[in-house]
Amino acid sequence: QNLFEIERVLNWEKRIASFSEKQKNKYKIAQEKMKEFKLLLKDKNKDWYLTIDDKKERLKCEQMVSKNGFSMLRAQSESDYDVNTTFRTWGNTDCRLVYDKNIEKIDSLDYYGPNLLYGYQKTHRILTVSSRDIYQMIYWEIEADGSIYMVIYE
């Protein structure tokens, strides 16, 4: 239950050929975001600043402000499990509510097709900061080496 379906798509144009124009447009935007994200991962720009470098937890996070003024985050982590198990565990809403103490509620609101969904999160109120509602598109791709890249955007 609550697991992401993961599909390795070799030819997106062929895979979504029978989809509605609305769905195709959602994929077009998602794929543009993914291209932008992959370029940012390679970016050695000094504007990225390290926020987490936890060798014990094997987690590295960096942030920067985009040229449009938006906060961006890029993160890299390692797991003792295979990529699919790690991804499915991360995507399991029941697990997420246990390991991410900032999240009060999480739901998938719309599923557009393989590897693309619209989701909702509500964060807990923390001290003087009220809870936040977050609506986001989530898109992921699987590389030939099995790596999974995911973009989350409004």
Tab-separated table of C-alpha atoms in Angstrom:
chain	number	residue	atom	x	y	z
A	1	GLN	CA	0.000	0.000	0.000
A	2	ASN	CA	1.007	3.615	-0.567
A	3	LEU	CA	3.918	2.623	-2.794
A	4	PHE	CA	5.030	4.540	-5.809
A	5	GLU	CA	4.859	2.620	-9.011
A	6	ILE	CA	8.184	2.897	-10.754
A	7	GLU	CA	8.474	2.517	-14.494
A	8	ARG	CA	11.637	2.738	-16.552
A	9	VAL	CA	10.572	4.473	-19.744
A	10	LEU	CA	12.932	4.286	-22.700
A	11	ASN	CA	10.850	6.429	-25.038
A	12	TRP	CA	8.530	8.922	-23.358
A	13	GLU	CA	7.037	10.151	-26.623
A	14	LYS	CA	5.936	6.635	-27.504
A	15	ARG	CA	4.868	5.838	-23.914
A	16	ILE	CA	2.466	8.790	-23.637
A	17	ALA	CA	1.296	8.840	-27.283
A	18	SER	CA	-2.238	7.757	-26.350
A	19	PHE	CA	-2.547	10.191	-23.410
A	20	SER	CA	-4.775	13.267	-23.458
A	21	GLU	CA	-3.299	16.641	-24.397
A	22	LYS	CA	-3.639	17.714	-20.765
A	23	GLN	CA	-1.544	14.740	-19.634
A	24	LYS	CA	1.025	15.299	-22.394
A	25	ASN	CA	1.374	18.937	-21.338
A	26	LYS	CA	1.944	17.867	-17.718
A	27	TYR	CA	4.724	15.540	-18.913
A	28	LYS	CA	6.252	18.243	-21.097
A	29	ILE	CA	6.531	20.585	-18.101
A	30	ALA	CA	7.839	17.784	-15.871
A	31	GLN	CA	10.484	16.762	-18.400
A	32	GLU	CA	11.625	20.379	-18.787
A	33	LYS	CA	11.957	20.590	-14.994
A	34	MET	CA	13.955	17.345	-14.999
A	35	LYS	CA	16.367	18.693	-17.637
A	36	GLU	CA	16.831	21.855	-15.590
A	37	PHE	CA	17.359	19.783	-12.432
A	38	LYS	CA	19.989	17.524	-14.034
A	39	LEU	CA	21.893	20.584	-15.233
A	40	LEU	CA	21.773	22.027	-11.699
A	41	LEU	CA	23.142	18.781	-10.256
A	42	LYS	CA	26.241	19.200	-12.401
A	43	ASP	CA	26.537	22.903	-11.614
A	44	LYS	CA	29.645	23.636	-9.557
A	45	ASN	CA	28.468	27.236	-9.161
A	46	LYS	CA	29.666	28.886	-5.982
A	47	ASP	CA	26.099	30.086	-5.288
A	48	TRP	CA	25.207	26.637	-3.877
A	49	TYR	CA	25.858	26.525	-0.144
A	50	LEU	CA	26.104	23.402	1.956
A	51	THR	CA	23.327	23.014	4.549
A	52	ILE	CA	23.816	19.338	5.538
A	53	ASP	CA	26.887	17.142	5.158
A	54	ASP	CA	26.197	14.239	7.500
A	55	LYS	CA	28.597	11.412	6.743
A	56	LYS	CA	27.043	9.172	9.416
A	57	GLU	CA	23.560	9.552	7.863
A	58	ARG	CA	25.085	9.640	4.344
A	59	LEU	CA	23.119	12.740	3.461
A	60	LYS	CA	24.278	15.872	1.672
A	61	CYS	CA	22.052	18.879	0.985
A	62	GLU	CA	22.820	22.168	-0.712
A	63	GLN	CA	20.665	25.222	-1.302
A	64	MET	CA	20.688	28.310	-3.456
A	65	VAL	CA	18.323	31.020	-4.632
A	66	SER	CA	17.423	30.744	-8.318
A	67	LYS	CA	17.737	33.637	-10.721
A	68	ASN	CA	13.942	33.984	-10.334
A	69	GLY	CA	14.283	34.358	-6.553
A	70	PHE	CA	13.083	30.871	-5.552
A	71	SER	CA	14.830	28.705	-2.977
A	72	MET	CA	16.192	25.508	-4.508
A	73	LEU	CA	17.462	22.386	-2.809
A	74	ARG	CA	19.547	19.571	-4.182
A	75	ALA	CA	20.136	16.505	-2.079
A	76	GLN	CA	22.014	13.247	-2.359
A	77	SER	CA	21.713	10.241	-0.087
A	78	GLU	CA	22.905	6.668	0.157
A	79	SER	CA	21.088	3.589	1.414
A	80	ASP	CA	22.031	0.042	2.373
A	81	TYR	CA	19.150	-1.199	0.231
A	82	ASP	CA	18.616	-1.334	-3.515
A	83	VAL	CA	17.325	1.785	-5.238
A	84	ASN	CA	13.765	0.514	-5.787
A	85	THR	CA	13.313	-0.551	-2.150
A	86	THR	CA	14.696	2.766	-0.925
A	87	PHE	CA	12.473	4.748	-3.290
A	88	ARG	CA	9.353	2.747	-2.421
A	89	THR	CA	10.024	3.173	1.295
A	90	TRP	CA	10.523	6.905	0.844
A	91	GLY	CA	7.263	7.045	-1.122
A	92	ASN	CA	5.238	5.057	1.397
A	93	THR	CA	3.061	7.634	3.154
A	94	ASP	CA	2.834	5.588	6.359
A	95	CYS	CA	6.650	5.409	6.568
A	96	ARG	CA	7.005	9.084	5.714
A	97	LEU	CA	4.844	10.100	8.646
A	98	VAL	CA	7.161	8.092	10.937
A	99	TYR	CA	10.566	9.263	9.688
A	100	ASP	CA	9.707	12.861	8.743
A	101	LYS	CA	8.593	14.512	11.971
A	102	ASN	CA	7.769	17.767	10.118
A	103	ILE	CA	4.899	16.196	8.161
A	104	GLU	CA	1.397	16.067	9.656
A	105	LYS	CA	-0.468	14.809	6.586
A	106	ILE	CA	0.429	13.587	3.105
A	107	ASP	CA	-1.775	12.557	0.175
A	108	SER	CA	-1.580	11.790	-3.521
A	109	LEU	CA	-4.250	13.942	-5.157
A	110	ASP	CA	-3.921	13.026	-8.825
A	111	TYR	CA	-1.997	10.423	-10.785
A	112	TYR	CA	-1.304	11.498	-14.372
A	113	GLY	CA	0.419	8.325	-15.508
A	114	PRO	CA	3.780	6.639	-15.064
A	115	ASN	CA	6.106	8.482	-12.697
A	116	LEU	CA	4.006	11.666	-12.441
A	117	LEU	CA	1.649	12.671	-9.667
A	118	TYR	CA	0.194	15.673	-7.893
A	119	GLY	CA	0.534	15.568	-4.125
A	120	TYR	CA	-0.298	17.399	-0.932
A	121	GLN	CA	1.600	17.771	2.336
A	122	LYS	CA	0.745	19.574	5.521
A	123	THR	CA	3.557	20.390	7.910
A	124	HIS	CA	3.256	20.521	11.670
A	125	ARG	CA	3.235	23.848	13.448
A	126	ILE	CA	6.706	24.370	14.905
A	127	LEU	CA	7.067	26.897	17.711
A	128	THR	CA	5.924	30.216	16.250
A	129	VAL	CA	5.697	28.996	12.641
A	130	SER	CA	2.185	27.920	11.669
A	131	SER	CA	1.577	24.734	9.701
A	132	ARG	CA	1.926	24.957	5.937
A	133	ASP	CA	-0.051	23.383	3.089
A	134	ILE	CA	2.143	22.317	0.190
A	135	TYR	CA	0.766	21.264	-3.194
A	136	GLN	CA	3.383	19.843	-5.531
A	137	MET	CA	4.000	17.969	-8.742
A	138	ILE	CA	6.340	14.991	-8.376
A	139	TYR	CA	8.086	13.447	-11.373
A	140	TRP	CA	10.804	10.797	-11.478
A	141	GLU	CA	12.947	9.081	-14.088
A	142	ILE	CA	15.069	5.951	-13.888
A	143	GLU	CA	18.491	6.033	-15.517
A	144	ALA	CA	20.163	3.100	-17.291
A	145	ASP	CA	22.330	2.474	-14.198
A	146	GLY	CA	19.206	2.196	-12.012
A	147	SER	CA	19.568	5.622	-10.385
A	148	ILE	CA	16.297	7.442	-9.772
A	149	TYR	CA	16.096	11.194	-10.256
A	150	MET	CA	13.101	13.071	-8.919
A	151	VAL	CA	11.933	16.661	-9.244
A	152	ILE	CA	9.320	18.231	-7.018
A	153	TYR	CA	7.865	21.570	-8.079
A	154	GLU	CA	4.791	23.728	-7.679
